[in-house]
Coordinates of C-alpha atoms in Angstrom, one line a residue:
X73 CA 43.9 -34.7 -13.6
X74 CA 43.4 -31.3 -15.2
X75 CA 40.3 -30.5 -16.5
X76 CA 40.7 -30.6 -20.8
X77 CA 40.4 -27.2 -22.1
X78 CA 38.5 -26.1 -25.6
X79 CA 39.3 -23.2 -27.5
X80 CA 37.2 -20.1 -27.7
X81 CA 35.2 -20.0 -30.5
X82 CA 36.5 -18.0 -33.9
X83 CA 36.2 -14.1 -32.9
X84 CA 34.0 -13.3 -36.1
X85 CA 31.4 -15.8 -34.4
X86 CA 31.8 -14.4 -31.1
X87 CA 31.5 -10.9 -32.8
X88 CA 28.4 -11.9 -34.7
X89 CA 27.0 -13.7 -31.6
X90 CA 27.7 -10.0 -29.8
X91 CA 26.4 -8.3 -32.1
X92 CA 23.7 -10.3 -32.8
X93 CA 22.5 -9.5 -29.1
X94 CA 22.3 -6.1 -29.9
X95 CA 20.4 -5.8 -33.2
X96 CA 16.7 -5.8 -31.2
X97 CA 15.5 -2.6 -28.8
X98 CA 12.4 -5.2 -27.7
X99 CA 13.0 -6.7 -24.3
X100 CA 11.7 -10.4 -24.6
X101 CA 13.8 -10.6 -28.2
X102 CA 17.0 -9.5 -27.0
X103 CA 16.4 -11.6 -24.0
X104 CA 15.8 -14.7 -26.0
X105 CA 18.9 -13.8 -28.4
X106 CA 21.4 -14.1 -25.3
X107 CA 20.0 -17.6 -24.3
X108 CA 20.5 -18.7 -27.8
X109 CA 24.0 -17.1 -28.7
X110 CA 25.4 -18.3 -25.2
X111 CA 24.2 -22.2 -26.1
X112 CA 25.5 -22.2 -29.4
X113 CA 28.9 -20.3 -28.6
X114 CA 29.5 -22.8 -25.2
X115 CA 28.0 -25.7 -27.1
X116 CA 25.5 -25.9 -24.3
X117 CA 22.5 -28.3 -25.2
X118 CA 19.9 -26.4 -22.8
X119 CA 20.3 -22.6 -21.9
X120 CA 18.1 -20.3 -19.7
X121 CA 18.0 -16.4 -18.4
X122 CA 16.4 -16.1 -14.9
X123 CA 15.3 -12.2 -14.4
X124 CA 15.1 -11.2 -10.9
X125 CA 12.4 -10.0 -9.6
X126 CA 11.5 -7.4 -7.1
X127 CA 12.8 -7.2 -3.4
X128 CA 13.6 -11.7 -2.6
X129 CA 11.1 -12.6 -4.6
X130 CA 13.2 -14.9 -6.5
X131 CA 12.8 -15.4 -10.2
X132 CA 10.0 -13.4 -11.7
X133 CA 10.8 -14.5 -15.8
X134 CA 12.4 -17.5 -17.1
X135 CA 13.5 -17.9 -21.1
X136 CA 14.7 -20.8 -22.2
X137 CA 16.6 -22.3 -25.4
X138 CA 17.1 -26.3 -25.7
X139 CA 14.0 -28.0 -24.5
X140 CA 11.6 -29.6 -27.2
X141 CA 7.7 -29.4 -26.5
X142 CA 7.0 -32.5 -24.7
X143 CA 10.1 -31.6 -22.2
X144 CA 8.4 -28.4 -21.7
X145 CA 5.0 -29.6 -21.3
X146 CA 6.7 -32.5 -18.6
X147 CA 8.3 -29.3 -16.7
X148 CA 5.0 -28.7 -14.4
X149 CA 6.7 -25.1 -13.2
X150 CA 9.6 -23.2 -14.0
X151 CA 12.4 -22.7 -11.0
X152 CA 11.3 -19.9 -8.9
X153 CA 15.0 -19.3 -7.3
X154 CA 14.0 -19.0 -4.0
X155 CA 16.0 -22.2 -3.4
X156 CA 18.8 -24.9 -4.2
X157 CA 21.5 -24.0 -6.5
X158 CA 19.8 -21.0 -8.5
X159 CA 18.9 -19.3 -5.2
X160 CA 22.4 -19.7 -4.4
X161 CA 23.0 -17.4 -7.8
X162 CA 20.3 -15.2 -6.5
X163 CA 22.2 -14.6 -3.2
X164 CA 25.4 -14.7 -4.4
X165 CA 26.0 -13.3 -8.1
X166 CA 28.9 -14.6 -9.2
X167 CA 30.1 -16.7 -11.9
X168 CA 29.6 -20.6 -11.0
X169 CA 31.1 -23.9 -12.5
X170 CA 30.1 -27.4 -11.9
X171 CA 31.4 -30.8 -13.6
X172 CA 28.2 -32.3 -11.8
X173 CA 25.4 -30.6 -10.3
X174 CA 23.7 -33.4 -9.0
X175 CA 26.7 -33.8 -6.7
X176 CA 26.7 -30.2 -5.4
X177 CA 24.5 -30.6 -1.9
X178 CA 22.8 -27.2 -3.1
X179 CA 21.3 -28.8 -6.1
X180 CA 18.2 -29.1 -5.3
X181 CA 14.4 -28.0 -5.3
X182 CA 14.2 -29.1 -9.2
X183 CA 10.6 -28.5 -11.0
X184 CA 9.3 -32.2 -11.4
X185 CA 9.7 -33.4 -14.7
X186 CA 12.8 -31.3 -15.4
X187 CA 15.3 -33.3 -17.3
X188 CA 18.5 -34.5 -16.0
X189 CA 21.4 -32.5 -16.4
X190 CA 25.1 -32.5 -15.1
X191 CA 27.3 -30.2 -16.3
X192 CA 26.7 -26.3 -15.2
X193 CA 28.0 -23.0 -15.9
X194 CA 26.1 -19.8 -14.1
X195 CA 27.2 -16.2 -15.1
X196 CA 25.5 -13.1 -13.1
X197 CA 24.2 -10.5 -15.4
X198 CA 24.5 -6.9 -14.6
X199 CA 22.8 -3.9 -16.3
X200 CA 23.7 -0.8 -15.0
X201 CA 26.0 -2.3 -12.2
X202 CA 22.6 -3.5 -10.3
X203 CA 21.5 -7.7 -10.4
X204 CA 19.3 -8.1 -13.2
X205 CA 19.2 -12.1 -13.4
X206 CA 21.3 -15.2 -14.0
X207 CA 22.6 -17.1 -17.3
X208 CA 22.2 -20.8 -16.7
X209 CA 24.2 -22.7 -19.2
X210 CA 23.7 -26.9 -18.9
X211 CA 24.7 -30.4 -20.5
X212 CA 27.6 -30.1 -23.1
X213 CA 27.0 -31.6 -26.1
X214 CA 30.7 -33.1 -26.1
X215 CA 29.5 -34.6 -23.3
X216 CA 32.8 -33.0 -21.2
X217 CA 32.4 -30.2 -18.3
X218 CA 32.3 -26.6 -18.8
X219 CA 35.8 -25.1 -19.6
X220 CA 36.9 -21.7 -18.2
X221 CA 37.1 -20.2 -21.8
X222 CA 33.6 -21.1 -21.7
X223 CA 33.0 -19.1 -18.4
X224 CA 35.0 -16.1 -20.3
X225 CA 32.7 -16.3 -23.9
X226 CA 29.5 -16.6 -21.2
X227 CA 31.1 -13.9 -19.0
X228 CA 31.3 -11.6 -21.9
X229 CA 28.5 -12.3 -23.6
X230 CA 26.5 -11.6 -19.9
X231 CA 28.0 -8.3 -19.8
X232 CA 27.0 -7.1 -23.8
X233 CA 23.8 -8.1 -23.0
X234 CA 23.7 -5.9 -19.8
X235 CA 24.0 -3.1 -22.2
X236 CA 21.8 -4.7 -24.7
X237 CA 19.2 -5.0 -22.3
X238 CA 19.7 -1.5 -20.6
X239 CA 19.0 -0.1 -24.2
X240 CA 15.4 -2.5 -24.5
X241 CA 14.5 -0.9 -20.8
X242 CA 15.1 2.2 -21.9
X243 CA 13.4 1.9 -25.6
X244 CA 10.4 0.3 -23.7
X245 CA 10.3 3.1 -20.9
X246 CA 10.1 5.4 -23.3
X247 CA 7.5 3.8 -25.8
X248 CA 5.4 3.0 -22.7
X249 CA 5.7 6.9 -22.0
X250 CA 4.9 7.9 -25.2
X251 CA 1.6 5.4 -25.2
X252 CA 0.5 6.7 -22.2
X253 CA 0.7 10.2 -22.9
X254 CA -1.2 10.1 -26.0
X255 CA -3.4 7.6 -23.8
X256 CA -4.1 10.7 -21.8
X257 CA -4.5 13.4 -24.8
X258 CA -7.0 11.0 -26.4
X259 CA -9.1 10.7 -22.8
X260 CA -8.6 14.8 -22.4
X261 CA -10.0 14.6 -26.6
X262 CA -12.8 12.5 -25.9
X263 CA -14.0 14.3 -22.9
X264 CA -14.0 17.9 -24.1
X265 CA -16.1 16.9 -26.8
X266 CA -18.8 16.8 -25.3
X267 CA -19.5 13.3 -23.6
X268 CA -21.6 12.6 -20.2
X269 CA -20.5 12.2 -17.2
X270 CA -21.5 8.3 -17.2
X271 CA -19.6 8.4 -20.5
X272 CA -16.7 9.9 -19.1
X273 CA -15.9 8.1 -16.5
X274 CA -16.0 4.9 -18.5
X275 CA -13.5 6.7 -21.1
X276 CA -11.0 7.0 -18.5
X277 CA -11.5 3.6 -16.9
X278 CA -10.9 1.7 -20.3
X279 CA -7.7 3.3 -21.5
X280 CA -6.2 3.5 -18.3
X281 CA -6.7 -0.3 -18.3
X282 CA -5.3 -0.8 -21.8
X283 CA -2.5 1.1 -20.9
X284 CA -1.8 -0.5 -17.5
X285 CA -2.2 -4.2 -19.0
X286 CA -4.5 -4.3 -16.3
X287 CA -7.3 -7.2 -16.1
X288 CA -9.7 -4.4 -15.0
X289 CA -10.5 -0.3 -14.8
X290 CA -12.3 1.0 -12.0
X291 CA -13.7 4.4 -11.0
X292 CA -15.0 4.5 -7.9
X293 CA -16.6 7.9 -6.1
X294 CA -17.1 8.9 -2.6
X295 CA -21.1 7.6 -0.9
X296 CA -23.1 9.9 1.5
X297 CA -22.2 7.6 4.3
X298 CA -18.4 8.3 4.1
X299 CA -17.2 5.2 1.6
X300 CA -17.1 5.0 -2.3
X301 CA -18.6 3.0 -4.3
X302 CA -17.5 1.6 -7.6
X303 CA -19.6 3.7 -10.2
X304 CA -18.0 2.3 -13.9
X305 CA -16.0 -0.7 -14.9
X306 CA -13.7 -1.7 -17.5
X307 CA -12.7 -5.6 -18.2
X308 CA -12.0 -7.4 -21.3
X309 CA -15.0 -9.7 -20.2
X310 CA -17.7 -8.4 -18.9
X311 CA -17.1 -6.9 -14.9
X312 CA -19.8 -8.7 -13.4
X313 CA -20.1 -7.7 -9.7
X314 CA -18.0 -4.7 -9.5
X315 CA -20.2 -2.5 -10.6
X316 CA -21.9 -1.3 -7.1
X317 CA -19.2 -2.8 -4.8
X318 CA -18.6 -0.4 -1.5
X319 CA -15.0 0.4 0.1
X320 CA -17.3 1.0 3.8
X321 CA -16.1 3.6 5.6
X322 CA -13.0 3.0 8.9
X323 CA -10.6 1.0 5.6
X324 CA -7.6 1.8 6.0
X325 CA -7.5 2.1 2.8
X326 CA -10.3 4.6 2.2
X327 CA -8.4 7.2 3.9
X328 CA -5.7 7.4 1.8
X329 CA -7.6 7.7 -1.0
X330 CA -10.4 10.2 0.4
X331 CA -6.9 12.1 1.4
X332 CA -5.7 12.4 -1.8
X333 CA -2.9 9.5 -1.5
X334 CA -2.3 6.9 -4.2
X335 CA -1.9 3.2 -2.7
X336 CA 0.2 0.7 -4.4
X337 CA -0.9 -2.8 -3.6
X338 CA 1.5 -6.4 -4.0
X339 CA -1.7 -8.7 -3.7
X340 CA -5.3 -7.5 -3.3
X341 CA -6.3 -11.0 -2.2
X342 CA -4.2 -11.4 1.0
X343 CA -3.3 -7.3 1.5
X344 CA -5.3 -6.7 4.8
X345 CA -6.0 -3.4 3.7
X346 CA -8.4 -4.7 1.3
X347 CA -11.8 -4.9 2.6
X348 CA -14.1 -5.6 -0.4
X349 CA -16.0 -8.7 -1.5
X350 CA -13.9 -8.7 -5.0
X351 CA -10.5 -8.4 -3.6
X352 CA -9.8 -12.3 -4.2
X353 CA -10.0 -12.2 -7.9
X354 CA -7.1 -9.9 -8.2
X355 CA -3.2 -9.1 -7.3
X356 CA -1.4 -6.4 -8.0
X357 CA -3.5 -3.3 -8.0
X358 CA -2.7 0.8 -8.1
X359 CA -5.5 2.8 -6.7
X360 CA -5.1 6.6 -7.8
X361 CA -7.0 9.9 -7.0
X362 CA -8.5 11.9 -9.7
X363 CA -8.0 14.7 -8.1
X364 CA -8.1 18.1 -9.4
X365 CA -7.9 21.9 -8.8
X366 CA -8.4 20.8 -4.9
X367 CA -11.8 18.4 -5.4
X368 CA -11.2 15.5 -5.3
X369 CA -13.8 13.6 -7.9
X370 CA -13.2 9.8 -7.4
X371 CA -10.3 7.0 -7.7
X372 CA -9.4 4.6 -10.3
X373 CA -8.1 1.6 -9.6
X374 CA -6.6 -0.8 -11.7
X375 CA -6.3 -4.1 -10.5
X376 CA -4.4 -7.1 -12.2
X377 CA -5.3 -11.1 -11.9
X378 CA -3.4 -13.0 -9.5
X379 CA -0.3 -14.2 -10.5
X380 CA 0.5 -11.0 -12.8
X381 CA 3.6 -9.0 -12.3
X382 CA 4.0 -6.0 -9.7
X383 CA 3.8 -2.9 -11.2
X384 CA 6.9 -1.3 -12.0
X385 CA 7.9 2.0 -10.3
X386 CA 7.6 3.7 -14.1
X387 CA 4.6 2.2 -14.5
X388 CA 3.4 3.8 -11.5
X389 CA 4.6 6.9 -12.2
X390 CA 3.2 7.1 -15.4
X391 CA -0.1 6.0 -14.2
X392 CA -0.2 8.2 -11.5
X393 CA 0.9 10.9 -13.7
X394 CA -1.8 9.9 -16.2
X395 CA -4.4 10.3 -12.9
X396 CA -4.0 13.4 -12.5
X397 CA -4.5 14.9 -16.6
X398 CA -7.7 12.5 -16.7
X399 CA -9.0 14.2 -13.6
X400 CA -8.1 17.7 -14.6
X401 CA -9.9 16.7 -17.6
X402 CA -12.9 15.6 -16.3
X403 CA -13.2 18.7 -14.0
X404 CA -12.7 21.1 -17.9
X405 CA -15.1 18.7 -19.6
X406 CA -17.9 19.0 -16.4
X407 CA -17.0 23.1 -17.1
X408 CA -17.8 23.0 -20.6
X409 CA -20.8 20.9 -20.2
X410 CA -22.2 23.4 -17.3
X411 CA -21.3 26.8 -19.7
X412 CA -23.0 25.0 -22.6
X413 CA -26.4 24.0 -20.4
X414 CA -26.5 27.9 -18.8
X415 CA -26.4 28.9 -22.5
X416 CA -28.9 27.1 -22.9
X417 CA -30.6 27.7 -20.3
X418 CA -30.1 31.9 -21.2
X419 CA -31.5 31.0 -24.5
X420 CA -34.8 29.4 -23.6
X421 CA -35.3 32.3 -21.0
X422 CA -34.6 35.0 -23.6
X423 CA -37.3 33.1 -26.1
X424 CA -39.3 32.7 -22.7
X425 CA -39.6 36.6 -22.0
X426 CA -40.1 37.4 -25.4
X427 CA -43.0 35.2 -26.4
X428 CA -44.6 36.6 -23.0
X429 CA -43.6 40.2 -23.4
X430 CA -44.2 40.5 -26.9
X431 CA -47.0 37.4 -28.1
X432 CA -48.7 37.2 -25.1
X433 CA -49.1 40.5 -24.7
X434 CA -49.9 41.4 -27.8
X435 CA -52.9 38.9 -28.1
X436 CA -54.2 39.8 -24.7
X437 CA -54.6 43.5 -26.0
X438 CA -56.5 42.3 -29.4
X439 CA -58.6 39.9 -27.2
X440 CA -59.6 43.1 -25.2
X441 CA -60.1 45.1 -28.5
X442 CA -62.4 41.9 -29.6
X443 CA -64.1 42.0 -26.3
X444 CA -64.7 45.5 -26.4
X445 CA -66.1 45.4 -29.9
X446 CA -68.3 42.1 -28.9
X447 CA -69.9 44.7 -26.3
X448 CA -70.3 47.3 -28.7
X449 CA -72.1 45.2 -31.3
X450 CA -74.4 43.7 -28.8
X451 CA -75.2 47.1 -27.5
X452 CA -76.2 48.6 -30.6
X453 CA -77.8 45.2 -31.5
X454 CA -76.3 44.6 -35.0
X455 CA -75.5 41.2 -36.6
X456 CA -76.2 38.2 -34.3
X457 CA -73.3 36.6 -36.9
X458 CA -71.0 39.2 -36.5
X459 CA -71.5 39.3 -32.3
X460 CA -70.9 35.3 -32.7
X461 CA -67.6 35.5 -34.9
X462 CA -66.0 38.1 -32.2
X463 CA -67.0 35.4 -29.3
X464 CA -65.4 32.2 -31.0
X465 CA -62.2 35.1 -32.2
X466 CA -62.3 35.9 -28.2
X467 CA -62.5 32.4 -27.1
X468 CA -59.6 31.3 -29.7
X469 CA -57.0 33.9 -28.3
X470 CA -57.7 33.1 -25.1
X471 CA -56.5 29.3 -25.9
X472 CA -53.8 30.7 -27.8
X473 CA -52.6 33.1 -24.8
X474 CA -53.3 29.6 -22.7
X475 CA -50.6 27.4 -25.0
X476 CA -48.1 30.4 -25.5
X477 CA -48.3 30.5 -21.8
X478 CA -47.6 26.6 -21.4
X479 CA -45.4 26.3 -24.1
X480 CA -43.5 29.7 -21.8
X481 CA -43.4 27.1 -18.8
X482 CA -42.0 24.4 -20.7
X483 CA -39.0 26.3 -21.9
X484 CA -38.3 27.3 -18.5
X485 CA -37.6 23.8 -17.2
X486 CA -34.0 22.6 -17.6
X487 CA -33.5 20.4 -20.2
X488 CA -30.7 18.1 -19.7
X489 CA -30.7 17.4 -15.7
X490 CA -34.7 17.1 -15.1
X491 CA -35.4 15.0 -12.1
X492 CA -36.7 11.7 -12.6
X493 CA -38.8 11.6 -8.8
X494 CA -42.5 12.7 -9.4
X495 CA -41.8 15.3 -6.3
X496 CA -38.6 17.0 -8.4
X497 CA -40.6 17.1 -11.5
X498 CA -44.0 19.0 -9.3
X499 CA -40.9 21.2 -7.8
X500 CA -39.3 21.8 -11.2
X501 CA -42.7 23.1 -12.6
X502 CA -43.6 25.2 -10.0
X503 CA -40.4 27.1 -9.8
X504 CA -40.2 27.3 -13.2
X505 CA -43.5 29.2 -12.9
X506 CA -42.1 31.8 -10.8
X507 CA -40.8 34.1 -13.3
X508 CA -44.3 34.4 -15.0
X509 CA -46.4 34.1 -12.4
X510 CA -44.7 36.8 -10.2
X511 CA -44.9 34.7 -6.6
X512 CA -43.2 31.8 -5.8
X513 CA -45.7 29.2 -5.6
X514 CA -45.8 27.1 -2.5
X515 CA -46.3 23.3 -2.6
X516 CA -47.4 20.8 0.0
X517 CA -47.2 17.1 -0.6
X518 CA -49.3 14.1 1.3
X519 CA -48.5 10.4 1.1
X520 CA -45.8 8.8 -0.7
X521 CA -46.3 10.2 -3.9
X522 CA -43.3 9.1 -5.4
X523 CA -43.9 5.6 -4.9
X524 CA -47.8 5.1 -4.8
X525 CA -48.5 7.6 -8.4
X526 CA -47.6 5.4 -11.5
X527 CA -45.7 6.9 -14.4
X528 CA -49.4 7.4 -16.6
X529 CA -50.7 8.8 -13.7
X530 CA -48.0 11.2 -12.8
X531 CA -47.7 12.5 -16.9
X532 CA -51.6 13.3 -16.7
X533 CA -51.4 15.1 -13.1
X534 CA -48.2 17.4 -14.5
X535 CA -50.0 18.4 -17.4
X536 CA -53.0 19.2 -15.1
X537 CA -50.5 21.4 -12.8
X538 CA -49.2 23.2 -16.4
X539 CA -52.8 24.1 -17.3
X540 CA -53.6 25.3 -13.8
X541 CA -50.5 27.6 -13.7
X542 CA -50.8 29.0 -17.0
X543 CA -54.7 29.7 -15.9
X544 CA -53.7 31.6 -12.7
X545 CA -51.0 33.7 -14.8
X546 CA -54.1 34.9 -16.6
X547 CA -55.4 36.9 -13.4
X548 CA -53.8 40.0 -12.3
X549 CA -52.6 40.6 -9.0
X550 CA -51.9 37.6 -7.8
X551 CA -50.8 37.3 -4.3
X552 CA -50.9 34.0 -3.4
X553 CA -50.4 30.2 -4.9
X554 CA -50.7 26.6 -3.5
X555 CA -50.6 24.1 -4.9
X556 CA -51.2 20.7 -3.2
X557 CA -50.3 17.1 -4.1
X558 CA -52.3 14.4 -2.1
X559 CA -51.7 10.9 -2.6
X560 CA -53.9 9.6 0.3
X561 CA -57.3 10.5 -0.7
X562 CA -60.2 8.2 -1.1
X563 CA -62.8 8.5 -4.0
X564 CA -66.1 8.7 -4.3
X565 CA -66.5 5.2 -5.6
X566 CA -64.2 3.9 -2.2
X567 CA -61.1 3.5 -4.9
X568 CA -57.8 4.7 -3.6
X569 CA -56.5 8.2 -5.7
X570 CA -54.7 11.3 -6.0
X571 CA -55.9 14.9 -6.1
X572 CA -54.1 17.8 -7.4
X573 CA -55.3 21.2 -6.0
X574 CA -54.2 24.8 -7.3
X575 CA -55.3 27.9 -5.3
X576 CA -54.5 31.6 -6.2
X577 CA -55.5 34.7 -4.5
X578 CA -55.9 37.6 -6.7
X579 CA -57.6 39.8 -9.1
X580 CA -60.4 38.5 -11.6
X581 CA -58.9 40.2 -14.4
X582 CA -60.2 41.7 -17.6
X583 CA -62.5 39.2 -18.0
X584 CA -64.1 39.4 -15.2
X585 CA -66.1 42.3 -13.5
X586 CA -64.2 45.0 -12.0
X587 CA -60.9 44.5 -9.9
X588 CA -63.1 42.8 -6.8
X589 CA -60.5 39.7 -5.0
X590 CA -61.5 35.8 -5.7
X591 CA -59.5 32.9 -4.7
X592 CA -59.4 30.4 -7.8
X593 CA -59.3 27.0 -6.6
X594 CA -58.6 24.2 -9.4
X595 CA -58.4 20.3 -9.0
X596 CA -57.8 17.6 -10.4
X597 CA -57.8 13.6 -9.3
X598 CA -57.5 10.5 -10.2
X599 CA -57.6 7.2 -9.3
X600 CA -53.6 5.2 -8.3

């Protein structure tokens, strides 16, 4: 008996129901609009689009028109078609009518709690001639099979919304362009004015992950032993237990990265490339190398939850893409910062040599006026008052000369980078010294001074090795300075300590008498 035929619908609905497809450039809308325009024009009462996803993976997105809440809620997953009757669509994309489905020995694999259905019409859909997904139409609401006008309205409303959908890829390639190039600008914005290099990292780390729709941001940097190390993180929450993780070195995927090669990965979790504690708690993942100008400065990664879609090969160029300006803009904004501290630098050196060329000098030659004048009075034995003024004027400059002289030290130590180890900070004064002193002091160190001399301590020994610095720049002709930094010494009173010794070899100076040789020894201690 022939199967009863129904009419097509009126041609202004099926142009509205066309054009209706149309009238939205975002993906997910116009995807929804075709489910709904091909169940009302095929009076189907449930109606779903299947988009394929990469390689045989089956489905990767499901939309659906027809079910109420509770049928949803029943549905515990949606098809995957990998199997039964919509992984026969997958395989085979072409247009496919049943009167009953639940008599075609391909129906099967159905998500428990689906509800029953009989009738079936599936249409391929096409955009740009390449397999895009499936339109699943189900259950007339005359309660009668699917007609082949049906098959033509669902045929041609499949291939409208090829185009329609070819136009939403296109609009959302190109607005997820435009986001990520100004995603870029803004990171290459923030970094040039002026932030550090902690700062900057993180910068990078969180807009790349905004921009990815990533579940994290990573930076990680290359260790001493041959590995890197995750050095900032980037997570809506907060990325407890990244921060510190280690890639150790012989991973397969370390050497890509430490060669300059992006890796793409499908699932961090079971990828056996993946070698780090953290690798279960994510999927999908793009590891990129800032690189830049030849140096390569670290990696970020950017790593989605389990379950999350692949990335997309635009998304992977854009991110990789994105990479490379964030790293060209760290390597500007570490350029800038460096030219800003040796300006700096050139500017506490200049105030440096003048305070010593000009103050210093100047109020050693009025304390050797003084002096001279203190002799003269005490010669001719005039007023005791006037004798003791000139000594307290002497002893005053010579303080003065003594503080210009630290205060000439202090400028000389770098302002922004100072070591934070007790041995850096001794080294950093010393060398500092140099310049005034005329010799390069040498420095020996005895026990574990970083460890054993507490913070207190360590303040009141520095200041001690200022002093004693700006004391031996006082003599002339000094050959010779060591300073010595013991951390192993026992006190008088049997207590554990620390003693701080400063020798020079030179001249006496003015103050003393004549030009004979004396070796100045000062020290300092105290107990740990």
């Amino acid at each position: 008996m022939p199967t009863p035929q129904s009419p097509l619908p009126p041609l202004p609905r099926l142009l509205e129901a066309v054009l209706d497809v149309g009238s939205d450039l975002e993906l997910r809308a116009t995807l929804q609009r075709v489910v709904e325009n091909a169940a009302t024009l095929t009076g189907a009462r449930y109606a779903a689009l299947g988009v394929l996803g990469p390689g045989d993976s089956g489905l990767a997105e499901f939309c659906t028109t027809g079910l109420t809440e509770d049928e949803r809620a029943r549905i515990e997953h949606p098809p995957s078609g990998l199997r039964g009757l919509l992984g026969a669509l997958v395989r085979e994309p072409a247009p496919l009518r049943l009167t009953d489905l639940t008599a075609d020995p391909r129906s099967y694999g159905v998500p428990p709690g689906h509800p029953e259905m009989h009738s079936f019409l599936g249409v391929p859909l096409l955009v740009r001639d390449e397999a895009y997904g499936n339109l699943y139409l189900t259950e007339k609401r005359d309660g009668r099979p699917f007609t082949s006008e049906d098959e033509q309205v669902a045929r041609l409303l499949a291939a409208q919304a090829g185009i329609a959908i070819g136009n939403a890829q296109l609009y959302e390639t190109a607005r997820r362009r435009e986001r990520w190039i100004e995603g870029a600008a803004a990171v290459t914005t923030a970094l040039l004015t002026g932030e550090a290099a902690a700062d900057a990292l993180m910068t990078v780390a969180e807009r790349a992950r905004v921009l990815a729709d990533a579940s994290a941001g990573v930076i990680l940097q290359p260790t001493d032993e041959g590995g890197m190390e995750i050095v900032a993180a980037s997570a809506p929450a907060r990325p407890g237990g990244l921060i510190g993780t280690v890639i150790a070195p012989g991973s397969a995927v370390l050497e890509q990265l430490l060669g300059g090669e992006p890796v793409f990965i499908d699932d961090s979790a079971t990828d056996p490339r993946m070698t780090t504690p953290v690798r279960h708690r994510f999927g999908p993942s793009m590891m990129l190398p800032l690189q830049a100008e030849g140096r390569l400065i670290g990696t970020l990664a950017l790593p989605r939850r389990r379950g999350d879609p692949p990335y997309s090969p635009a998304e992977k160029l854009l991110a990789t893409q994105f990479a490379s300006q964030a790293a060209l803009a760290l390597v500007l904004a570490d350029a800038q910062q460096r030219r800003e501290r040796l300006a700096v630098f050139e500017d506490r050196d200049r105030i440096a040599r003048d305070l010593h060329d000009l103050v210093v000098q100047r109020l050693f030659a009025t304390g050797l006026m003084l002096e001279s004048t203190q002799r003269r009075t005490a010669a001719e034995e005039r007023d005791a008052g006037v004798h003791a003024t000139l000594g307290r004027a002497v002893d005053e400059l010579r303080s003065t000369v003594q503080e210009v002289r630290t205060a000439i030290f202090t400028l000389q130590q770098p302002p922004a980078d100072a070591p934070t180890s007790f041995r850096g900070k001794v080294l950093r004064e010393t060398a500092g010294a140099t310049a005034v002193l005329g010799v390069q002091p040498s420095v020996q160190f005895t026990g574990l001074v970083d460890t054993r001399i507490p913070d207190p301590v360590a303040g009141q020994l520095l200041t001690a090795l200022r002093n004693a610095l700006a004391a031996a720049s006082r003599r002339t002709g000094t050959s010779r300075i060591r300073v010595t930094v013991d951390a192993t010494v026992t006190l008088p009173d049997g207590r554990p300590g620390v003693r701080l010794t400063v020798s020079a070899d030179g001249d006496v100076g003015a103050a003393g008498d004549g030009n004979r040789e004396e070796d100045a020894t000062t020290t300092w201690q105290s107990p740990l």
